[in-house]
Coordinates of C-alpha atoms in Angstrom, one line a residue:
Chain A
M861 CA -32.2 99.6 -176.7
F862 CA -32.9 96.3 -175.0
K863 CA -36.4 96.7 -176.0
D864 CA -35.3 96.2 -179.6
L865 CA -34.2 92.7 -178.7
F866 CA -37.7 91.7 -177.9
Q867 CA -39.2 93.4 -180.9
K868 CA -40.4 90.8 -183.4
K869 CA -39.0 91.7 -186.7
K870 CA -39.3 88.5 -188.6
Y871 CA -42.4 86.3 -188.9
A872 CA -42.1 82.7 -189.6
T873 CA -44.4 81.2 -192.2
I874 CA -45.7 77.9 -191.1
P875 CA -46.5 75.5 -193.9
S876 CA -50.0 74.0 -193.7
A877 CA -50.1 70.5 -192.2
A878 CA -50.4 68.9 -195.7
D879 CA -47.2 70.1 -197.2
R880 CA -45.2 70.1 -193.9
P881 CA -42.6 67.4 -194.1
K882 CA -43.2 64.6 -191.6
R883 CA -41.0 65.1 -188.6
D884 CA -38.6 62.3 -188.3
I885 CA -39.2 60.8 -184.9
P886 CA -37.6 57.4 -184.7
E887 CA -40.1 54.7 -184.2
G888 CA -40.7 54.0 -180.5
L889 CA -38.9 57.0 -179.2
M890 CA -42.0 58.3 -177.4
N891 CA -44.8 56.5 -175.8
K892 CA -48.4 57.5 -175.1
C893 CA -50.1 56.1 -172.1
P894 CA -53.3 54.4 -173.2
K895 CA -55.0 55.3 -169.9
C896 CA -54.1 59.0 -169.2
G897 CA -52.6 60.0 -172.5
T898 CA -49.4 61.3 -171.1
I899 CA -46.6 61.2 -173.6
Q900 CA -43.2 60.1 -172.3
Y901 CA -39.8 59.0 -173.6
S902 CA -39.7 55.3 -174.1
K903 CA -36.3 55.2 -172.3
E904 CA -37.9 56.9 -169.3
L905 CA -40.8 54.5 -169.4
E906 CA -38.5 51.5 -169.5
K907 CA -36.5 52.8 -166.6
N908 CA -39.8 53.0 -164.8
L909 CA -40.5 49.3 -165.6
K910 CA -43.0 50.4 -168.2
V911 CA -45.3 52.0 -165.7
C912 CA -46.8 55.4 -166.6
S913 CA -45.1 58.0 -164.5
S914 CA -48.2 60.0 -164.2
C915 CA -51.1 57.6 -163.7
S916 CA -49.2 54.3 -162.7
H917 CA -50.8 52.5 -165.7
H918 CA -48.9 49.2 -166.1
F919 CA -48.1 48.7 -169.7
R920 CA -48.3 45.1 -171.0
L921 CA -44.9 43.4 -171.2
S922 CA -43.7 40.7 -173.5
A923 CA -42.3 37.6 -172.0
W924 CA -38.7 38.6 -172.4
E925 CA -39.2 42.1 -171.0
R926 CA -40.6 40.5 -167.9
I927 CA -37.9 37.8 -167.6
N928 CA -35.2 40.4 -167.9
M929 CA -36.8 42.5 -165.2
L930 CA -37.1 39.5 -162.8
A931 CA -34.4 36.9 -163.3
D932 CA -30.9 37.5 -161.9
E933 CA -28.8 38.7 -164.8
G934 CA -27.6 35.8 -167.0
S935 CA -29.3 33.2 -164.9
F936 CA -32.2 32.4 -167.2
K937 CA -31.9 29.0 -169.0
E938 CA -34.8 28.5 -171.4
L939 CA -36.6 25.2 -171.5
D940 CA -38.4 23.6 -174.4
A941 CA -37.8 26.6 -176.7
A942 CA -38.4 24.6 -179.8
L943 CA -41.8 23.3 -179.1
I944 CA -44.2 24.5 -181.8
S945 CA -47.8 24.0 -182.6
E946 CA -49.3 21.6 -185.1
D947 CA -52.6 22.1 -186.8
P948 CA -54.4 19.0 -185.5
L949 CA -57.9 20.1 -186.6
E950 CA -56.7 21.4 -190.0
F951 CA -58.5 24.6 -188.9
P952 CA -58.8 27.1 -191.8
G953 CA -56.1 29.7 -191.6
Y954 CA -54.5 28.4 -188.4
A955 CA -51.2 27.3 -189.9
A956 CA -50.7 30.6 -191.6
K957 CA -51.7 32.6 -188.5
L958 CA -49.2 30.7 -186.4
E959 CA -46.5 31.6 -188.9
R960 CA -47.5 35.3 -188.7
E961 CA -47.6 35.2 -184.9
R962 CA -44.2 33.8 -184.8
S963 CA -42.7 36.3 -187.1
N964 CA -44.5 39.3 -185.5
S965 CA -43.7 38.4 -182.0
G966 CA -40.3 36.7 -182.4
L967 CA -41.6 34.0 -180.1
N968 CA -42.3 30.4 -180.9
E969 CA -45.3 30.2 -178.6
A970 CA -47.3 32.2 -176.1
V971 CA -45.2 31.2 -173.1
V972 CA -41.5 31.2 -172.3
T973 CA -40.4 28.8 -169.6
G974 CA -37.0 28.3 -168.0
E975 CA -34.9 27.9 -164.9
C976 CA -33.3 30.9 -163.3
T977 CA -32.6 32.5 -160.0
I978 CA -34.6 35.4 -158.6
G979 CA -32.9 37.3 -155.8
S980 CA -30.4 34.4 -155.8
Y981 CA -33.2 31.8 -155.1
P982 CA -33.4 29.1 -157.8
V983 CA -36.9 28.9 -159.4
V984 CA -38.7 27.6 -162.4
L985 CA -40.2 30.6 -164.2
A986 CA -43.0 30.6 -166.8
V987 CA -44.0 33.8 -168.4
M988 CA -46.8 34.2 -170.9
S989 CA -46.8 36.7 -173.7
F990 CA -50.0 38.4 -174.9
D991 CA -48.3 39.5 -178.1
F992 CA -48.3 35.9 -179.4
F993 CA -51.8 34.8 -180.4
S994 CA -53.4 36.8 -177.5
G995 CA -51.6 34.5 -175.1
S996 CA -54.0 31.8 -176.0
M997 CA -53.4 28.3 -174.7
G998 CA -53.1 25.4 -177.1
S999 CA -51.2 22.2 -176.9
V1000 CA -47.8 23.8 -176.8
V1001 CA -48.6 26.3 -174.0
G1002 CA -50.2 23.4 -172.0
E1003 CA -47.2 21.1 -172.6
K1004 CA -44.6 23.8 -171.8
I1005 CA -46.3 24.7 -168.6
T1006 CA -46.8 21.1 -167.6
R1007 CA -43.1 20.4 -168.3
A1008 CA -42.2 23.5 -166.2
I1009 CA -44.3 22.2 -163.3
E1010 CA -42.7 18.8 -163.7
K1011 CA -39.2 20.4 -163.7
A1012 CA -40.0 22.2 -160.5
L1013 CA -41.2 19.0 -158.9
E1014 CA -38.1 17.1 -160.1
T1015 CA -35.6 19.7 -159.0
S1016 CA -37.6 20.7 -155.8
V1017 CA -37.6 24.4 -156.5
P1018 CA -40.4 26.9 -156.3
L1019 CA -42.5 27.6 -159.4
I1020 CA -43.5 31.2 -160.4
M1021 CA -45.8 31.7 -163.3
F1022 CA -46.9 35.0 -164.9
S1023 CA -50.2 34.7 -166.8
T1024 CA -51.7 36.7 -169.5
S1025 CA -54.1 35.1 -171.9
G1026 CA -57.3 35.5 -173.9
G1027 CA -58.2 31.9 -172.9
A1028 CA -58.0 28.5 -174.5
R1029 CA -57.1 28.5 -178.2
M1030 CA -60.1 27.9 -180.3
Q1031 CA -58.2 26.6 -183.3
E1032 CA -57.2 23.5 -181.3
S1033 CA -60.6 23.1 -179.8
I1034 CA -60.8 20.0 -177.5
L1035 CA -57.0 19.7 -177.3
S1036 CA -56.8 23.2 -175.9
L1037 CA -59.5 22.5 -173.4
M1038 CA -57.7 19.4 -172.2
Q1039 CA -54.6 21.5 -171.5
M1040 CA -56.5 22.9 -168.6
A1041 CA -56.9 19.5 -167.0
K1042 CA -53.3 18.5 -167.9
T1043 CA -51.7 21.6 -166.3
S1044 CA -54.0 21.4 -163.2
A1045 CA -53.2 17.7 -162.7
A1046 CA -49.5 18.5 -162.8
L1047 CA -50.0 21.2 -160.2
A1048 CA -52.0 18.8 -158.1
K1049 CA -48.9 16.5 -158.0
F1050 CA -46.5 19.4 -157.4
Q1051 CA -48.5 21.1 -154.7
S1052 CA -49.4 17.9 -152.8
N1053 CA -45.7 17.2 -152.7
G1054 CA -45.1 20.4 -150.8
G1055 CA -44.1 22.5 -153.9
L1056 CA -44.5 26.3 -153.7
Y1057 CA -46.3 27.9 -156.6
I1058 CA -46.7 31.6 -156.9
S1059 CA -49.1 32.8 -159.6
V1060 CA -49.0 36.3 -160.9
L1061 CA -51.9 37.6 -163.0
T1062 CA -51.2 40.3 -165.5
D1063 CA -53.3 42.2 -167.9
P1064 CA -55.4 40.5 -169.3
T1065 CA -55.9 37.0 -168.0
F1066 CA -59.1 35.2 -169.0
G1067 CA -60.9 32.0 -169.8
G1068 CA -59.2 28.7 -169.8
V1069 CA -56.0 30.0 -168.3
T1070 CA -57.7 31.7 -165.4
A1071 CA -59.9 28.6 -164.9
S1072 CA -56.9 26.4 -164.6
F1073 CA -53.3 27.1 -163.5
A1074 CA -53.6 30.8 -163.0
M1075 CA -56.0 30.5 -160.1
L1076 CA -54.3 27.6 -158.4
G1077 CA -51.3 29.4 -156.9
D1078 CA -50.5 29.0 -153.2
Y1079 CA -50.2 32.7 -153.5
I1080 CA -52.0 34.7 -156.2
L1081 CA -50.7 38.1 -156.9
A1082 CA -51.9 40.6 -159.6
E1083 CA -50.6 43.7 -161.2
P1084 CA -52.6 46.9 -160.6
G1085 CA -55.5 47.4 -163.1
A1086 CA -55.0 43.9 -164.6
L1087 CA -58.2 42.6 -166.0
V1088 CA -58.8 39.0 -164.7
G1089 CA -61.9 36.9 -165.1
F1090 CA -63.5 33.9 -166.7
A1091 CA -66.0 35.3 -169.1
G1092 CA -65.4 38.7 -170.8
R1093 CA -67.2 41.9 -170.1
I1094 CA -69.1 41.9 -173.4
V1095 CA -70.4 38.4 -173.0
I1096 CA -71.6 39.1 -169.5
E1097 CA -73.3 42.3 -170.4
Q1098 CA -75.1 40.5 -173.1
T1099 CA -76.2 37.8 -170.7
I1100 CA -77.4 39.9 -167.9
R1101 CA -78.5 42.9 -170.0
Q1102 CA -76.9 45.4 -167.7
K1103 CA -74.0 47.7 -167.8
L1104 CA -71.1 46.6 -165.6
P1105 CA -69.2 49.0 -163.3
D1106 CA -65.9 50.4 -164.7
N1107 CA -63.7 48.6 -162.3
F1108 CA -65.3 45.2 -163.1
Q1109 CA -62.8 42.4 -163.2
T1110 CA -59.8 44.6 -162.3
A1111 CA -57.2 43.2 -160.0
E1112 CA -58.5 45.5 -157.3
F1113 CA -62.1 44.3 -157.9
N1114 CA -60.8 40.7 -157.6
Q1115 CA -59.0 41.5 -154.4
Q1116 CA -62.1 43.1 -153.0
H1117 CA -64.1 40.0 -153.8
G1118 CA -61.6 37.7 -152.2
Q1119 CA -60.3 36.1 -155.3
I1120 CA -56.6 37.1 -155.1
D1121 CA -54.1 37.6 -152.3
K1122 CA -52.6 40.9 -153.2
V1123 CA -52.4 43.6 -155.9
V1124 CA -48.7 44.4 -156.3
H1125 CA -47.1 47.4 -158.1
R1126 CA -44.5 46.3 -160.6
K1127 CA -41.7 48.0 -158.8
D1128 CA -42.6 46.0 -155.7
M1129 CA -42.9 42.7 -157.5
L1130 CA -39.3 41.6 -157.4
P1131 CA -38.8 42.5 -153.7
L1132 CA -42.0 40.7 -152.8
L1133 CA -41.2 37.6 -154.8
T1134 CA -37.8 37.5 -153.2
K1135 CA -39.3 37.9 -149.7
L1136 CA -41.8 35.1 -150.4
L1137 CA -39.0 32.8 -151.6
D1138 CA -37.0 33.7 -148.6
M1139 CA -39.8 32.9 -146.2
H1140 CA -40.3 29.5 -147.8
T1141 CA -36.7 28.5 -147.5
V1142 CA -36.2 26.0 -144.7
R1143 CA -33.4 27.1 -142.4
R1144 CA -31.9 24.8 -139.8
D1145 CA -30.4 27.6 -137.8
V1146 CA -33.7 29.4 -137.1
S1147 CA -35.6 28.1 -134.1
Y1148 CA -39.0 29.0 -132.8
G1149 CA -37.9 31.9 -130.6
G1150 CA -36.7 29.4 -128.0
Chain B
M925 CA -93.1 11.2 -183.4
A926 CA -92.6 14.6 -182.1
G927 CA -89.8 17.2 -181.9
E928 CA -88.3 16.4 -185.3
L929 CA -85.4 18.5 -186.4
A930 CA -85.1 20.2 -189.7
F931 CA -82.9 17.5 -191.2
E932 CA -85.5 14.9 -190.4
K933 CA -88.1 16.5 -192.5
P934 CA -87.9 14.2 -195.5
L935 CA -88.6 11.3 -193.2
V936 CA -91.6 13.0 -191.7
E937 CA -93.0 13.9 -195.1
L938 CA -92.6 10.3 -196.3
R939 CA -94.3 9.0 -193.2
L940 CA -97.2 11.4 -193.8
K941 CA -97.5 10.2 -197.4
I942 CA -97.6 6.6 -196.3
D943 CA -100.3 7.3 -193.6
E944 CA -102.3 9.3 -196.1
L945 CA -102.2 6.5 -198.7
K946 CA -103.2 3.9 -196.0
R947 CA -106.2 6.1 -195.1
F948 CA -107.2 6.7 -198.6
G949 CA -107.0 3.0 -199.4
Q950 CA -109.2 2.2 -196.4
E951 CA -111.8 4.9 -197.3
K952 CA -112.1 3.9 -200.9
G953 CA -111.6 0.2 -200.4
I954 CA -108.7 0.1 -202.8
D955 CA -105.7 -2.2 -202.1
F956 CA -102.5 -0.2 -202.1
S957 CA -100.6 -2.8 -200.1
D958 CA -97.9 -3.3 -202.8
E959 CA -97.4 0.5 -203.0
I960 CA -97.4 0.8 -199.2
A961 CA -94.9 -1.9 -198.8
R962 CA -92.6 -0.2 -201.3
L963 CA -92.9 3.1 -199.5
E964 CA -92.2 1.5 -196.2
L965 CA -89.1 -0.1 -197.6
R966 CA -88.1 3.3 -199.0
Y967 CA -88.8 4.8 -195.6
E968 CA -86.5 2.3 -193.8
Q969 CA -83.8 3.0 -196.4
L970 CA -84.1 6.7 -196.0
K971 CA -83.9 6.4 -192.3
Q972 CA -80.8 4.3 -192.6
E973 CA -79.2 6.8 -194.9
L974 CA -80.2 9.8 -192.8
Y975 CA -79.1 8.5 -189.5
S976 CA -76.0 6.5 -190.4
E977 CA -73.9 9.4 -191.5
L978 CA -75.0 12.4 -189.4
T979 CA -73.0 15.5 -190.0
P980 CA -71.5 17.3 -187.0
A981 CA -74.1 20.0 -187.2
Q982 CA -76.9 17.5 -187.2
K983 CA -75.4 15.8 -184.2
M984 CA -75.1 19.2 -182.5
H985 CA -78.9 19.7 -183.0
L986 CA -79.6 16.2 -181.6
A987 CA -77.3 16.9 -178.6
R988 CA -79.4 20.1 -177.9
H989 CA -82.7 18.5 -178.6
H990 CA -85.3 19.7 -176.1
Q991 CA -86.5 16.2 -175.5
R992 CA -83.0 14.8 -175.0
P993 CA -82.6 12.9 -171.7
T994 CA -81.0 14.9 -169.0
S995 CA -78.6 13.9 -166.2
L996 CA -81.6 13.2 -163.8
D997 CA -83.2 11.0 -166.5
F998 CA -80.1 8.9 -166.8
I999 CA -79.6 8.8 -163.1
H1000 CA -83.1 7.4 -162.6
A1001 CA -82.8 5.0 -165.5
I1002 CA -79.4 3.6 -164.6
F1003 CA -79.2 3.7 -160.8
T1004 CA -81.5 2.8 -157.9
D1005 CA -81.9 4.4 -154.5
F1006 CA -80.9 7.9 -155.6
I1007 CA -80.6 10.3 -152.7
E1008 CA -80.1 13.9 -154.0
L1009 CA -77.8 16.1 -151.8
H1010 CA -77.8 19.8 -152.0
G1011 CA -75.6 22.8 -151.5
D1012 CA -72.0 23.8 -151.4
R1013 CA -72.0 24.7 -147.7
L1014 CA -70.7 28.1 -148.6
F1015 CA -73.3 30.1 -150.5
A1016 CA -76.2 28.3 -152.1
D1017 CA -77.6 25.3 -153.9
D1018 CA -77.0 25.6 -157.6
L1019 CA -79.7 23.7 -159.4
A1020 CA -77.6 23.7 -162.6
I1021 CA -75.7 20.8 -161.1
V1022 CA -77.4 17.8 -159.3
G1023 CA -75.7 15.1 -157.3
G1024 CA -76.0 12.6 -154.6
L1025 CA -75.7 9.0 -153.6
A1026 CA -77.1 6.1 -155.6
K1027 CA -76.6 2.4 -156.2
L1028 CA -75.3 0.8 -159.4
G1029 CA -76.5 -2.7 -158.9
D1030 CA -75.3 -3.4 -155.4
L1031 CA -72.5 -0.8 -155.5
P1032 CA -72.9 2.5 -153.8
V1033 CA -71.6 5.3 -156.0
T1034 CA -71.6 9.1 -156.1
V1035 CA -73.4 10.6 -159.1
I1036 CA -73.1 14.2 -160.3
G1037 CA -74.3 15.9 -163.4
H1038 CA -75.2 19.2 -165.1
Q1039 CA -78.9 19.6 -165.2
R1040 CA -80.8 21.4 -167.9
G1041 CA -84.4 22.3 -167.3
K1042 CA -87.4 20.4 -168.7
D1043 CA -89.4 23.5 -169.5
T1044 CA -88.9 27.2 -169.4
K1045 CA -89.6 27.6 -165.8
D1046 CA -87.4 24.8 -164.8
N1047 CA -84.7 26.1 -167.2
I1048 CA -84.7 29.5 -165.5
A1049 CA -84.3 27.9 -162.1
R1050 CA -81.5 25.8 -163.4
F1051 CA -79.8 28.6 -165.4
F1052 CA -80.2 26.4 -168.5
G1053 CA -77.7 24.0 -167.1
S1054 CA -74.9 26.6 -166.8
P1055 CA -73.4 26.4 -163.3
H1056 CA -72.3 29.2 -161.0
P1057 CA -69.3 28.7 -158.7
E1058 CA -71.5 27.2 -156.0
G1059 CA -72.5 24.4 -158.5
F1060 CA -68.9 23.4 -159.1
R1061 CA -68.2 23.7 -155.3
K1062 CA -71.2 21.4 -154.6
A1063 CA -69.8 18.9 -157.1
L1064 CA -66.4 19.1 -155.4
R1065 CA -67.9 18.6 -152.0
L1066 CA -69.7 15.5 -153.2
M1067 CA -66.6 14.2 -154.8
Q1068 CA -64.6 14.7 -151.7
Q1069 CA -67.2 12.8 -149.8
A1070 CA -67.0 10.0 -152.3
N1071 CA -63.2 10.0 -152.0
K1072 CA -63.5 9.8 -148.2
F1073 CA -65.9 6.9 -148.3
K1074 CA -64.2 5.1 -151.2
R1075 CA -67.1 5.3 -153.6
P1076 CA -66.6 5.5 -157.3
I1077 CA -67.7 8.8 -158.9
I1078 CA -69.9 8.9 -162.1
T1079 CA -70.4 12.3 -163.7
F1080 CA -72.8 13.3 -166.5
I1081 CA -71.7 16.2 -168.6
D1082 CA -74.3 18.3 -170.3
T1083 CA -73.8 22.1 -170.3
K1084 CA -73.3 24.9 -172.8
G1085 CA -70.7 26.2 -170.3
A1086 CA -70.2 27.9 -167.0
Y1087 CA -72.6 30.7 -166.4
P1088 CA -71.2 34.0 -167.8
G1089 CA -72.5 36.5 -165.2
N1090 CA -71.2 39.2 -162.9
T1091 CA -72.1 37.4 -159.7
A1092 CA -70.4 34.2 -161.0
E1093 CA -67.3 36.2 -161.6
E1094 CA -67.5 37.9 -158.2
R1095 CA -67.7 34.5 -156.4
G1096 CA -64.8 33.1 -158.3
Q1097 CA -66.0 31.2 -161.4
S1098 CA -62.5 30.6 -162.6
E1099 CA -61.2 29.4 -159.2
A1100 CA -64.1 27.0 -158.7
I1101 CA -63.5 25.4 -162.1
A1102 CA -59.7 25.3 -161.6
R1103 CA -60.0 23.8 -158.2
N1104 CA -62.2 21.0 -159.5
L1105 CA -59.7 20.2 -162.2
R1106 CA -56.9 20.0 -159.7
E1107 CA -58.7 18.0 -157.0
M1108 CA -60.3 15.6 -159.4
A1109 CA -56.8 14.7 -160.5
I1110 CA -55.8 13.3 -157.1
F1111 CA -58.9 11.4 -155.9
G1112 CA -58.1 7.8 -155.1
V1113 CA -61.4 6.4 -156.4
P1114 CA -62.4 5.5 -160.0
I1115 CA -64.0 8.4 -161.9
I1116 CA -66.1 7.8 -165.0
C1117 CA -67.4 10.8 -166.9
V1118 CA -70.1 10.5 -169.6
V1119 CA -70.8 13.4 -172.0
I1120 CA -74.5 12.9 -172.6
G1121 CA -75.4 16.1 -174.5
E1122 CA -73.3 19.2 -175.0
G1123 CA -69.9 19.4 -173.4
G1124 CA -69.2 23.1 -173.4
S1125 CA -65.8 24.4 -172.4
G1126 CA -64.4 24.7 -168.8
G1127 CA -67.9 24.3 -167.3
A1128 CA -68.0 20.9 -168.8
L1129 CA -64.4 19.9 -168.0
A1130 CA -65.0 20.8 -164.3
L1131 CA -66.9 17.5 -164.1
G1132 CA -64.7 15.8 -166.7
V1133 CA -61.4 14.8 -165.2
G1134 CA -62.0 11.0 -165.2
N1135 CA -60.1 7.8 -165.6
R1136 CA -62.5 7.1 -168.4
V1137 CA -64.4 9.6 -170.4
L1138 CA -67.3 8.2 -172.5
M1139 CA -69.4 10.0 -175.0
L1140 CA -72.9 9.2 -176.3
E1141 CA -72.8 8.9 -180.1
N1142 CA -74.4 12.2 -180.8
A1143 CA -73.0 14.2 -178.0
I1144 CA -70.5 17.0 -178.7
Y1145 CA -67.6 18.4 -176.7
S1146 CA -65.5 21.4 -177.5
V1147 CA -63.6 24.3 -176.1
I1148 CA -66.2 26.9 -177.1
S1149 CA -69.7 26.4 -178.3
P1150 CA -70.0 26.4 -182.1
N1151 CA -72.1 29.5 -181.8
G1152 CA -69.4 31.3 -179.9
A1153 CA -66.8 30.1 -182.4
A1154 CA -68.9 31.4 -185.3
S1155 CA -69.3 34.8 -183.7
I1156 CA -65.5 35.1 -183.3
L1157 CA -64.6 33.6 -186.7
W1158 CA -67.3 35.2 -188.8
K1159 CA -68.9 37.7 -186.5
D1160 CA -72.1 35.8 -186.9
A1161 CA -73.3 33.4 -184.2
S1162 CA -76.0 32.0 -186.6
K1163 CA -73.2 30.2 -188.5
A1164 CA -72.9 27.7 -185.7
D1165 CA -73.6 24.8 -188.2
Q1166 CA -70.6 25.8 -190.2
A1167 CA -68.5 26.1 -187.1
A1168 CA -69.6 22.7 -185.9
E1169 CA -68.2 21.2 -189.1
T1170 CA -64.8 22.9 -188.5
M1171 CA -64.3 22.3 -184.9
K1172 CA -64.1 18.5 -184.6
I1173 CA -66.6 18.2 -181.8
T1174 CA -68.1 14.8 -182.4
A1175 CA -67.5 11.6 -180.4
K1176 CA -65.8 10.1 -183.4
D1177 CA -63.3 13.0 -183.6
L1178 CA -62.6 12.9 -179.9
L1179 CA -62.0 9.2 -179.9
A1180 CA -59.5 9.8 -182.7
F1181 CA -57.8 12.4 -180.6
E1182 CA -57.7 9.9 -177.7
V1183 CA -59.6 12.4 -175.5
I1184 CA -62.4 9.9 -174.9
E1185 CA -62.2 6.1 -174.4
E1186 CA -65.5 5.0 -175.8
I1187 CA -68.5 6.0 -177.9
V1188 CA -71.8 4.7 -176.5
P1189 CA -74.2 4.0 -179.4
E1190 CA -77.5 5.8 -179.3
P1191 CA -80.9 4.5 -180.6
Q1192 CA -81.6 5.4 -184.2
G1193 CA -82.7 9.0 -184.3
G1194 CA -81.1 10.0 -181.1
A1195 CA -81.1 9.4 -177.3
H1196 CA -84.7 10.8 -176.9
R1197 CA -86.1 8.0 -179.1
D1198 CA -85.5 5.2 -176.6
L1199 CA -84.1 6.1 -173.2
P1200 CA -84.6 2.7 -171.5
Q1201 CA -82.6 1.0 -174.3
L1202 CA -79.8 3.6 -174.2
A1203 CA -79.7 3.5 -170.4
E1204 CA -79.2 -0.2 -170.5
V1205 CA -76.3 0.0 -172.9
L1206 CA -74.7 2.9 -170.9
K1207 CA -75.1 1.0 -167.6
E1208 CA -73.3 -2.0 -169.0
S1209 CA -70.5 0.2 -170.3
I1210 CA -70.1 2.0 -166.9
K1211 CA -70.1 -1.3 -165.1
R1212 CA -67.5 -2.7 -167.5
H1213 CA -65.2 0.3 -167.0
L1214 CA -65.6 0.2 -163.2
S1215 CA -64.7 -3.5 -163.0
E1216 CA -61.6 -2.8 -165.1
L1217 CA -60.6 0.0 -162.8
S1218 CA -61.4 -2.0 -159.6
T1219 CA -58.1 -3.8 -159.9
L1220 CA -56.1 -0.6 -159.5
S1221 CA -54.9 0.7 -156.2
E1222 CA -55.6 4.3 -155.1
Q1223 CA -52.2 5.4 -156.3
E1224 CA -52.6 3.6 -159.6
L1225 CA -55.9 5.2 -160.2
I1226 CA -54.4 8.6 -159.7
E1227 CA -51.5 7.8 -162.0
D1228 CA -53.8 6.3 -164.6
R1229 CA -55.8 9.5 -164.7
Y1230 CA -52.7 11.6 -164.8
Q1231 CA -51.3 9.8 -167.8
K1232 CA -54.6 10.0 -169.6
F1233 CA -54.5 13.8 -169.6
R1234 CA -50.7 14.1 -169.6
K1235 CA -50.4 12.7 -173.1
I1236 CA -53.1 14.9 -174.7
G1237 CA -51.7 17.5 -177.1
A1238 CA -50.4 17.9 -180.7
F1239 CA -47.0 19.6 -181.1
T1240 CA -43.7 19.3 -182.8
E1241 CA -40.2 19.6 -181.4
A1242 CA -38.8 21.9 -184.1
T1243 CA -35.6 20.8 -185.9
A1244 CA -33.7 23.8 -184.4
A1245 CA -33.8 22.0 -181.1
C1246 CA -32.4 18.8 -182.5
A1247 CA -29.5 20.7 -184.0
E1248 CA -28.9 22.5 -180.7
T1249 CA -29.0 19.4 -178.6
A1250 CA -27.2 17.2 -181.1
G1251 CA -23.8 17.8 -179.5
E1252 CA -25.0 17.3 -176.0
P1253 CA -24.6 14.1 -174.1
E1254 CA -27.7 11.9 -174.0
G1255 CA -30.2 12.1 -171.2
E1256 CA -32.5 15.0 -171.1
P1257 CA -32.8 15.7 -174.8
E1258 CA -33.7 12.1 -175.4
E1259 CA -36.2 12.1 -172.7
Q1260 CA -37.8 15.2 -174.3
L1261 CA -38.0 13.5 -177.7
E1262 CA -39.6 10.5 -176.1
Q1263 CA -42.2 12.6 -174.4
S1264 CA -43.0 14.4 -177.6
A1265 CA -43.1 11.2 -179.6
E1266 CA -45.9 9.9 -177.5
P1267 CA -48.6 12.6 -177.8
S1268 CA -47.8 13.7 -181.3
A1269 CA -47.1 10.4 -183.1
Q1270 CA -47.4 12.2 -186.5
A1271 CA -45.0 15.0 -185.5
Q1272 CA -43.0 16.1 -188.5
V1273 CA -39.7 16.5 -186.7

């Protein structure tokens, strides 16, 4: 008699894909890993600091996601939030694109800067966001970063910057280029005064940002798999007429070639930063083992 | 004349016509002197018209002219006793950058410049003037030397950009450029940079952090080559002329942006028409700037350079900020406004 239970009596008719009603999955409930294709709940992914549970792919983060992950709760005080770009070259379409980028990303520019504490240590933190104009550096990014550096110098606290950028912003041409000199000069002042600057490279960091403040850290860290370089793969392949290896310009590749200090998994980032900050805190009560 | 560019064609054609008429007159014994004088006058007028208002694209072509004087040409024309020094002491000697000691009048200086090749073979050896990290590190080594021995530094900028290759990436192209930018900011000697041809992106700037940045009249300087911009904007690198017009790359534009301090006039038709004359003008200009800077102390030189770059940028402090800070006591907000008022005088706050 139990057998009857397992006997199939009804058959379901499955409507063809065309007339099947679209299943109502709320936007953003699930996430597919772009690297391994694993589908996971967004909530799970977030709990995992947006790192794929199956292949450890580090998803890109917006500036605020990262700030919320790192800064002690409620400690972040934003600086220069209202700086916005002009259109100094009257570059066709630039003003409209800026408008779109602002409304799409909810950010005023490609970097968020502020004062906060990390593991109770006061720092100046600058975090770039690739979702605004591909993280490109124009006058505003250069100015905000320079002011952040000057703030760190003025208040004698360490500086931590997370970079992600497609490079200098073409639409401001020479003014964008000069931001490289401006930010680097500010770092020269800060660092020659004994200031601590930790630079963290995230996916992707290229061009004028890599070739200025991003590569000038006293310590240069990078997230696993992050692509970091000066020129892009396609440009290089066209120049040398060769196919480049798959791992070209990854954080691991850069570490192997001596360009960065350490590849750091996202879950280890906060503990490591805290440890570094701790090790740069001058303590009167610690003597040299004597 | 040789090496004419496309836009110079009407001039070349008129010259041919005049020569032909002269020859014809001589052969046939006919006096065309009135006619010839009229054509010569027309030729001078045309020349004036053509060269007085060159478009950005035309300047770009002049800046890239294969006969345009290179850094070594200028070094030999302006300085004496040039001693070329080689290598970065780490990896190699990058021929895309040259440098060494020289004398400007009686004054020992360090000179450094990007170096394009004179012919195909030379160009291959010099990577068409696009440096690898070892080139930038050689430049840095020479600048550190100059700083130690208190010699002014003169750089000549002429590159399409840093070399985009895998080996350059592996050896730290970004780091090499970044380090130059940072170190140049804190040398206690006068630094004068001259854009003589094409100033392309970070590879140009890596020799470009000076107290004074001068530009030859037809030189160009931009964040990305017009060809690169065209391929991004219109997916077509051949539209470089169009991009050149958009990108504000000429000496005049950069003077207006206060990125450069002076435009050095070129002989009519471009630098390659009369190098000795141009070298004389440039030499006087370099000397004048050096003598102005000679009154500054080491610390003042560093501060002068810092302020030059610090003020570059165009941005607006949005009104939201004003509303937010309106209730707060004065101090910081005011300071911010002051800072923004300087670089963006036209800010529509």
